Tab-separated table of C-alpha atoms in Angstrom:
chain	number	residue	atom	x	y	z
A	1	MET	CA	0.000	0.000	0.000
A	2	LYS	CA	2.857	2.328	0.806
A	3	THR	CA	4.496	1.613	-2.549
A	4	ASN	CA	1.207	2.171	-4.367
A	5	GLY	CA	0.705	5.456	-2.506
A	6	ARG	CA	4.202	6.594	-3.432
A	7	GLY	CA	3.670	5.652	-7.070
A	8	TYR	CA	0.337	7.493	-7.079
A	9	GLY	CA	2.034	10.539	-5.556
A	10	ILE	CA	4.756	10.529	-8.207
A	11	ALA	CA	2.111	10.281	-10.951
A	12	LEU	CA	0.286	13.288	-9.465
A	13	LEU	CA	3.548	15.260	-9.280
A	14	LEU	CA	4.219	14.578	-12.949
A	15	ILE	CA	0.690	15.663	-13.832
A	16	ALA	CA	1.016	18.908	-11.835
A	17	THR	CA	4.486	19.939	-13.001
A	18	MET	CA	3.924	19.023	-16.643
A	19	ALA	CA	0.631	20.929	-16.546
A	20	TRP	CA	2.496	23.978	-15.208
A	21	GLY	CA	5.222	23.531	-17.825
A	22	ALA	CA	2.647	23.555	-20.618
A	23	LEU	CA	0.954	26.570	-19.013
A	24	PHE	CA	3.705	28.932	-20.175
A	25	PRO	CA	3.485	28.368	-23.958
A	26	ILE	CA	-0.325	28.243	-23.746
A	27	ALA	CA	-0.477	31.487	-21.765
A	28	LYS	CA	2.056	33.053	-24.154
A	29	ASN	CA	-0.291	32.264	-27.031
A	30	ALA	CA	-3.252	33.868	-25.233
A	31	LEU	CA	-1.222	36.946	-24.282
A	32	ALA	CA	-0.866	37.831	-27.953
A	33	ILE	CA	-4.582	38.686	-27.847
A	34	MET	CA	-5.488	39.426	-24.226
A	35	ASP	CA	-3.669	41.571	-21.657
A	36	GLY	CA	-2.028	39.829	-18.700
A	37	PHE	CA	-4.322	41.636	-16.243
A	38	TYR	CA	-7.495	40.339	-17.842
A	39	LEU	CA	-6.048	36.884	-18.432
A	40	THR	CA	-5.303	36.728	-14.697
A	41	ALA	CA	-8.825	37.964	-13.893
A	42	PHE	CA	-10.433	35.254	-16.009
A	43	ARG	CA	-8.103	32.569	-14.670
A	44	TYR	CA	-8.482	33.136	-10.952
A	45	GLY	CA	-11.976	34.621	-11.086
A	46	LEU	CA	-13.222	31.291	-12.458
A	47	ALA	CA	-10.774	29.102	-10.506
A	48	SER	CA	-11.788	30.651	-7.187
A	49	VAL	CA	-15.441	29.747	-7.836
A	50	ILE	CA	-14.467	26.136	-8.639
A	51	PHE	CA	-12.260	25.908	-5.539
A	52	ALA	CA	-15.129	27.281	-3.448
A	53	ALA	CA	-17.516	24.645	-4.804
A	54	ILE	CA	-15.063	21.851	-4.043
A	55	LEU	CA	-14.432	23.179	-0.521
A	56	TRP	CA	-18.174	23.453	0.155
A	57	LEU	CA	-18.721	19.856	-0.962
A	58	THR	CA	-15.758	18.400	0.959
A	59	GLU	CA	-15.559	20.457	4.168
A	60	GLY	CA	-18.884	22.202	4.350
A	61	ARG	CA	-20.005	25.734	5.145
A	62	LYS	CA	-17.919	26.070	8.308
A	63	ALA	CA	-14.698	25.927	6.242
A	64	PHE	CA	-15.447	29.442	4.929
A	65	ARG	CA	-15.128	31.049	8.362
A	66	LEU	CA	-12.228	33.502	8.424
A	67	GLU	CA	-11.623	33.140	12.172
A	68	GLY	CA	-10.406	36.730	12.493
A	69	ARG	CA	-7.642	36.230	9.937
A	70	ALA	CA	-9.165	38.118	7.027
A	71	LEU	CA	-6.290	40.619	6.721
A	72	SER	CA	-3.573	37.935	6.619
A	73	LEU	CA	-5.545	35.903	4.088
A	74	PHE	CA	-6.137	38.991	1.966
A	75	ILE	CA	-2.422	39.913	1.953
A	76	PHE	CA	-1.221	36.398	1.164
A	77	GLY	CA	-3.961	35.890	-1.426
A	78	SER	CA	-3.081	39.186	-3.088
A	79	LEU	CA	0.595	38.209	-3.241
A	80	GLY	CA	0.015	34.649	-4.369
A	81	PHE	CA	-2.662	35.164	-6.979
A	82	ALA	CA	-2.668	38.848	-7.996
A	83	GLY	CA	1.056	39.542	-7.590
A	84	PHE	CA	2.258	36.240	-8.990
A	85	SER	CA	-0.052	35.905	-11.968
A	86	ILE	CA	-0.120	39.547	-13.112
A	87	LEU	CA	3.673	39.944	-12.890
A	88	VAL	CA	4.331	36.600	-14.583
A	89	PHE	CA	1.788	37.124	-17.364
A	90	VAL	CA	2.799	40.728	-18.089
A	91	GLY	CA	6.464	39.694	-18.086
A	92	LEU	CA	5.722	36.626	-20.215
A	93	SER	CA	3.954	38.770	-22.817
A	94	ARG	CA	7.321	40.433	-23.484
A	95	SER	CA	9.541	37.418	-22.913
A	96	THR	CA	9.447	33.731	-23.940
A	97	SER	CA	7.637	30.803	-22.367
A	98	GLU	CA	10.947	28.974	-21.828
A	99	HIS	CA	12.431	31.931	-19.953
A	100	GLY	CA	9.353	32.088	-17.735
A	101	ALA	CA	9.480	28.372	-16.942
A	102	ILE	CA	13.204	28.302	-16.083
A	103	ILE	CA	12.871	31.374	-13.825
A	104	VAL	CA	9.846	30.019	-11.954
A	105	ALA	CA	11.715	26.727	-11.468
A	106	LEU	CA	14.141	28.643	-9.230
A	107	MET	CA	11.497	28.685	-6.480
A	108	PRO	CA	13.193	26.094	-4.212
A	109	LEU	CA	16.397	28.140	-4.143
A	110	ILE	CA	14.546	31.450	-3.750
A	111	THR	CA	12.747	29.859	-0.793
A	112	ALA	CA	16.094	29.136	0.864
A	113	VAL	CA	17.147	32.776	0.456
A	114	LEU	CA	13.819	34.102	1.781
A	115	SER	CA	14.049	31.771	4.794
A	116	TRP	CA	17.506	33.190	5.493
A	117	VAL	CA	16.311	36.810	5.172
A	118	THR	CA	13.006	36.486	7.031
A	119	LYS	CA	13.729	33.718	9.563
A	120	GLY	CA	17.503	33.835	9.925
A	121	ILE	CA	17.890	30.220	8.768
A	122	LYS	CA	21.538	29.947	7.750
A	123	LEU	CA	22.207	28.780	4.215
A	124	LYS	CA	24.303	25.652	3.818
A	125	ARG	CA	27.458	25.855	1.745
A	126	ALA	CA	25.973	23.358	-0.718
A	127	THR	CA	22.877	25.553	-1.115
A	128	LEU	CA	24.996	28.645	-1.788
A	129	VAL	CA	26.891	26.763	-4.499
A	130	CYS	CA	23.615	25.560	-6.022
A	131	ILE	CA	22.178	29.092	-5.979
A	132	ALA	CA	25.258	30.420	-7.784
A	133	GLY	CA	25.044	27.612	-10.336
A	134	ALA	CA	21.310	28.055	-10.925
A	135	LEU	CA	21.597	31.833	-11.351
A	136	THR	CA	24.459	31.347	-13.792
A	137	GLY	CA	22.303	28.951	-15.782
A	138	VAL	CA	19.334	31.352	-15.797
A	139	LEU	CA	21.551	34.241	-16.937
A	140	LEU	CA	22.842	32.096	-19.801
A	141	VAL	CA	19.255	31.331	-20.822
A	142	VAL	CA	17.893	34.883	-20.674
A	143	THR	CA	20.972	36.592	-22.179
A	144	LYS	CA	21.845	33.805	-24.659
A	145	GLY	CA	25.449	34.374	-23.635
A	146	ASN	CA	25.332	38.082	-24.567
A	147	TRP	CA	26.154	39.748	-21.254
A	148	ALA	CA	25.515	43.183	-22.765
A	149	ALA	CA	21.823	42.285	-22.498
A	150	LEU	CA	22.119	42.887	-18.757
A	151	GLN	CA	22.310	46.614	-19.457
A	152	GLY	CA	19.231	48.734	-20.079
A	153	GLY	CA	15.710	47.344	-19.795
A	154	ALA	CA	16.051	44.237	-21.957
A	155	LEU	CA	15.731	41.935	-18.965
A	156	LEU	CA	12.830	43.812	-17.336
A	157	PRO	CA	10.194	41.247	-18.478
A	158	ASP	CA	12.244	38.384	-17.009
A	159	LEU	CA	12.730	40.393	-13.809
A	160	MET	CA	8.947	40.782	-13.546
A	161	ILE	CA	8.577	37.000	-13.822
A	162	PHE	CA	11.194	36.582	-11.088
A	163	LEU	CA	9.346	39.020	-8.799
A	164	GLY	CA	6.136	37.123	-9.500
A	165	ALA	CA	7.832	33.932	-8.317
A	166	VAL	CA	8.938	35.734	-5.140
A	167	CYS	CA	5.307	36.787	-4.524
A	168	TRP	CA	4.186	33.179	-4.835
A	169	LEU	CA	6.818	32.043	-2.348
A	170	PHE	CA	5.672	34.592	0.237
A	171	TYR	CA	2.171	33.185	-0.275
A	172	THR	CA	3.463	29.630	0.152
A	173	MET	CA	5.386	30.538	3.311
A	174	GLY	CA	2.223	32.180	4.636
A	175	ALA	CA	0.534	28.783	4.644
A	176	GLY	CA	2.601	27.972	7.732
A	177	GLN	CA	0.411	30.387	9.714
A	178	PHE	CA	-2.624	28.227	8.908
A	179	SER	CA	-1.319	24.836	9.982
A	180	GLY	CA	-4.732	23.863	11.342
A	181	TRP	CA	-6.352	24.398	7.951
A	182	SER	CA	-6.417	21.958	5.061
A	183	PRO	CA	-4.435	22.970	1.944
A	184	LEU	CA	-7.728	23.224	0.045
A	185	ARG	CA	-9.223	25.608	2.605
A	186	TYR	CA	-6.174	27.895	2.602
A	187	THR	CA	-6.028	27.835	-1.207
A	188	THR	CA	-9.741	28.544	-1.641
A	189	ILE	CA	-10.133	31.390	0.868
A	190	SER	CA	-6.905	33.112	-0.187
A	191	CYS	CA	-7.802	32.695	-3.865
A	192	LEU	CA	-11.232	34.252	-3.332
A	193	LEU	CA	-9.705	37.258	-1.549
A	194	GLY	CA	-6.856	37.448	-4.062
A	195	ALA	CA	-9.435	37.553	-6.854
A	196	VAL	CA	-10.859	40.720	-5.275
A	197	THR	CA	-7.421	42.371	-5.567
A	198	ILE	CA	-7.080	41.176	-9.161
A	199	LEU	CA	-10.439	42.696	-10.125
A	200	LEU	CA	-9.656	45.988	-8.353
A	201	VAL	CA	-6.185	46.335	-9.913
A	202	THR	CA	-7.552	45.445	-13.358
A	203	ALA	CA	-10.365	47.982	-13.016
A	204	VAL	CA	-7.938	50.758	-11.990
A	205	ALA	CA	-5.555	49.919	-14.844
A	206	THR	CA	-8.445	49.952	-17.311
A	207	THR	CA	-9.937	53.277	-16.181
A	208	SER	CA	-6.424	54.775	-16.233
A	209	ASN	CA	-6.060	53.657	-19.876
A	210	VAL	CA	-3.015	51.557	-19.009
A	211	ILE	CA	-4.789	48.546	-20.497
A	212	HIS	CA	-8.001	48.034	-22.458
A	213	ALA	CA	-10.814	45.583	-21.867
A	214	PRO	CA	-10.924	42.708	-24.361
A	215	THR	CA	-13.858	42.409	-26.724
A	216	VAL	CA	-16.210	39.437	-26.670
A	217	SER	CA	-14.640	38.110	-29.868
A	218	GLU	CA	-11.165	38.373	-28.330
A	219	VAL	CA	-12.263	36.442	-25.246
A	220	LEU	CA	-13.897	33.746	-27.389
A	221	SER	CA	-10.766	33.453	-29.530
A	222	VAL	CA	-8.751	32.332	-26.497
A	223	LYS	CA	-11.507	30.377	-24.723
A	224	TRP	CA	-9.574	27.087	-24.898
A	225	GLN	CA	-6.421	28.678	-23.515
A	226	ILE	CA	-8.453	30.166	-20.643
A	227	ALA	CA	-10.083	26.787	-20.034
A	228	TYR	CA	-6.638	25.181	-19.767
A	229	LEU	CA	-5.300	27.876	-17.425
A	230	VAL	CA	-8.331	27.499	-15.150
A	231	LEU	CA	-9.085	23.774	-15.183
A	232	ILE	CA	-5.745	22.090	-15.954
A	233	GLY	CA	-3.030	24.585	-15.014
A	234	GLY	CA	-5.101	25.869	-12.111
A	235	VAL	CA	-7.520	23.572	-10.317
A	236	MET	CA	-6.239	20.145	-11.394
A	237	ALA	CA	-2.536	20.994	-11.029
A	238	VAL	CA	-2.952	22.600	-7.593
A	239	LEU	CA	-5.066	19.746	-6.209
A	240	SER	CA	-2.667	17.148	-7.680
A	241	TRP	CA	0.324	18.944	-6.163
A	242	ASN	CA	-1.216	19.276	-2.690
A	243	THR	CA	-2.288	15.612	-2.639
A	244	ALA	CA	1.102	14.428	-3.891
A	245	ILE	CA	3.035	16.399	-1.274
A	246	LYS	CA	1.076	14.583	1.444
A	247	LEU	CA	1.973	11.215	-0.139
A	248	VAL	CA	5.661	11.649	-0.968
A	249	GLY	CA	6.771	14.627	1.157
A	250	ALA	CA	7.918	18.140	0.302
A	251	VAL	CA	11.570	17.228	-0.362
A	252	ASN	CA	10.611	14.665	-2.988
A	253	GLY	CA	7.885	16.883	-4.385
A	254	VAL	CA	10.082	19.919	-4.957
A	255	LEU	CA	12.470	17.773	-7.024
A	256	PHE	CA	9.741	17.439	-9.658
A	257	ILE	CA	9.614	21.215	-10.179
A	258	ASN	CA	12.369	20.547	-12.741
A	259	MET	CA	9.706	19.133	-15.044
A	260	VAL	CA	8.315	22.659	-15.528
A	261	PRO	CA	11.195	23.994	-17.690
A	262	VAL	CA	11.763	20.564	-19.264
A	263	THR	CA	8.131	20.503	-20.449
A	264	ALA	CA	8.265	24.116	-21.659
A	265	PHE	CA	11.436	23.505	-23.689
A	266	ALA	CA	10.042	20.222	-25.079
A	267	ILE	CA	6.891	21.993	-26.272
A	268	GLY	CA	9.019	24.753	-27.792
A	269	ILE	CA	11.070	22.188	-29.721
A	270	PHE	CA	7.869	20.408	-30.838
A	271	GLN	CA	6.532	23.746	-32.110
A	272	GLY	CA	9.662	24.188	-34.206
A	273	ARG	CA	11.429	26.753	-32.051
A	274	SER	CA	15.202	26.664	-32.252
A	275	PHE	CA	17.349	27.183	-29.159
A	276	SER	CA	20.995	28.144	-29.060
A	277	THR	CA	23.509	25.855	-27.431
A	278	ILE	CA	23.999	28.501	-24.739
A	279	GLU	CA	20.269	28.470	-23.864
A	280	LEU	CA	20.155	24.669	-23.613
A	281	ASP	CA	23.381	24.585	-21.590
A	282	GLY	CA	22.001	27.241	-19.244
A	283	ALA	CA	18.771	25.291	-18.767
A	284	ALA	CA	20.752	22.114	-18.048
A	285	ILE	CA	22.979	23.911	-15.505
A	286	THR	CA	19.938	25.335	-13.711
A	287	ILE	CA	18.141	21.977	-13.569
A	288	LEU	CA	21.269	20.186	-12.325
A	289	ALA	CA	21.740	22.863	-9.631
A	290	LEU	CA	18.130	22.377	-8.492
A	291	ILE	CA	18.576	18.610	-8.353
A	292	ALA	CA	21.873	18.943	-6.463
A	293	ASN	CA	20.265	21.281	-3.926
A	294	ASN	CA	17.421	18.835	-3.398
A	295	LEU	CA	19.785	15.903	-2.908
A	296	SER	CA	21.902	17.870	-0.431
A	297	HIS	CA	18.900	17.986	1.919
A	298	ARG	CA	18.440	14.213	1.989
A	299	GLU	CA	19.699	12.176	4.925
A	300	PHE	CA	21.625	9.736	2.701
A	301	PHE	CA	23.745	12.504	1.227
A	302	ARG	CA	24.020	14.488	4.468
A	303	ARG	CA	25.677	11.518	6.144
A	304	ARG	CA	28.272	11.392	3.407
A	305	ALA	CA	28.745	15.147	3.398
A	306	ASP	CA	29.563	14.948	7.115
A	307	MET	CA	32.504	12.601	6.579
A	308	SER	CA	35.542	13.668	8.583
A	309	GLY	CA	38.989	14.430	7.211
A	310	PRO	CA	40.497	11.045	8.229
A	311	ASN	CA	37.650	9.196	6.517
A	312	MET	CA	38.282	11.091	3.296
A	313	GLN	CA	41.993	10.282	3.559
A	314	VAL	CA	41.151	6.591	3.809
A	315	ILE	CA	39.038	6.833	0.655
A	316	PHE	CA	41.801	8.620	-1.230
A	317	ALA	CA	44.342	6.028	-0.030
A	318	ALA	CA	42.113	3.222	-1.326
A	319	LEU	CA	41.760	5.000	-4.647
A	320	GLN	CA	45.508	5.481	-4.753
A	321	ILE	CA	46.068	1.723	-4.308
A	322	SER	CA	43.612	0.780	-7.047
A	323	LEU	CA	44.928	3.388	-9.483
A	324	ARG	CA	48.549	2.463	-8.796
A	325	ALA	CA	47.807	-1.237	-9.335
A	326	ARG	CA	45.974	-0.516	-12.573
A	327	ASN	CA	48.721	1.748	-13.932
A	328	GLU	CA	51.554	-0.595	-13.005
A	329	LEU	CA	49.772	-3.636	-14.396
A	330	THR	CA	49.117	-1.761	-17.658
A	331	ALA	CA	52.780	-0.755	-17.910
A	332	MET	CA	53.849	-4.322	-17.139
A	333	LEU	CA	51.668	-5.726	-19.933
A	334	GLN	CA	52.929	-3.120	-22.413
A	335	ARG	CA	56.570	-3.960	-21.626
A	336	ALA	CA	55.922	-7.662	-22.033
A	337	GLN	CA	54.167	-7.115	-25.364
A	338	MET	CA	56.967	-4.900	-26.705
A	339	GLU	CA	59.565	-7.486	-25.684
A	340	LYS	CA	57.326	-10.312	-26.969
A	341	ARG	CA	57.442	-12.276	-23.738
A	342	ASP	CA	55.242	-13.319	-20.803
A	343	ILE	CA	55.065	-11.474	-17.484
A	344	THR	CA	57.620	-12.892	-15.067
A	345	ASP	CA	56.907	-14.102	-11.549
A	346	GLN	CA	59.327	-11.487	-10.202
A	347	GLU	CA	57.342	-8.623	-11.813
A	348	VAL	CA	54.101	-9.914	-10.264
A	349	GLU	CA	55.837	-10.193	-6.858
A	350	ASP	CA	57.198	-6.628	-7.116
A	351	LEU	CA	53.689	-5.351	-7.881
A	352	ARG	CA	52.254	-7.277	-4.890
A	353	ILE	CA	54.899	-5.948	-2.478
A	354	GLY	CA	54.347	-2.341	-3.589
A	355	ASN	CA	50.576	-2.613	-3.105
A	356	ASP	CA	51.020	-4.357	0.262
A	357	ILE	CA	52.953	-1.339	1.541
A	358	LEU	CA	50.116	1.004	0.566
A	359	SER	CA	47.524	-1.430	1.947
A	360	GLU	CA	49.254	-1.542	5.345
A	361	ASP	CA	49.153	2.257	5.431
A	362	LEU	CA	45.425	2.119	4.624
A	363	ILE	CA	44.759	-0.412	7.408
A	364	SER	CA	46.620	1.701	9.964
A	365	ARG	CA	44.501	4.710	9.015
A	366	LEU	CA	41.310	2.694	9.339
A	367	ARG	CA	42.319	1.552	12.820
A	368	SER	CA	43.159	5.090	13.928
A	369	THR	CA	39.932	6.597	12.520
A	370	PRO	CA	37.052	6.854	15.027
A	371	PRO	CA	33.758	5.342	13.865
A	372	ALA	CA	31.281	7.789	12.267
A	373	GLY	CA	28.273	8.943	14.234
């Protein structure tokens, strides 16, 4: 049963992350017709109603009580749904879907930095290295290796996407203040209140002539994209993710966030987009850095990372013995072949004596090394 539950959780994680990966090219297509503000309004205006219906059916009327936490829910909902979606969609309208996906995939590392800034949780050396590697990879993707692109406002759209990801992480961290609530309840109430902010901001931007309201024909022309953003990239992906995290744990779940940029790049390739070697290398570096950071938090790898100096010396001594034996045996065979003869017993004995000396040194180190843990 445990194995089946884990397999089910992994399947749900793949569904959620691949759905989010496909969200970027689909949203990019819709943004050619509809402004990011209105696309966000349609997405979360409809999604919040669906979430509310599901919450009502599963937890009942009492789940909608705010319990005196309306302000906190409003702030977190505004950050998570209005801030995240509007910034990401507006940035995506001027960037590429692949850039958006690779930037959003940085969330696990951004979380580590925010935890350090807001909670004083010290960053591990391995995490700092992974952050540096991931940022290098992202810069390679967004600049295509042309560092002059860092000047001026060329990277402003990608920066907006990054800030949107930061907004979502503040929303995610806010969930810790509602530990007694189910994930569905927190998602639904915050989404409903966040939708209010989205509608207000969109109305102000429209009356200020910053954006214009889409026509009925424009809305109908992207109805399938909106349906995907609401039903698949919204409701289904969020519910799949929350269920999967309960089954496999957060550490395992976050590892699957790498499927977001992988899916976005795969769709781009399928659509005939061409990527430079620098872009693909940057994406690979970022994904590897995310994987490495995830692995560094696992007990199996932490035990090995905590190995003491003497233990490492033992390992290097063992490697030295094996490499020396291999090199000397290779040289011995080459000499015998050049001289067209067999290896002599004396040569084999000399090799054995030399390795015995190194082996005795290894054994003495093992005896003098205190046991781990």
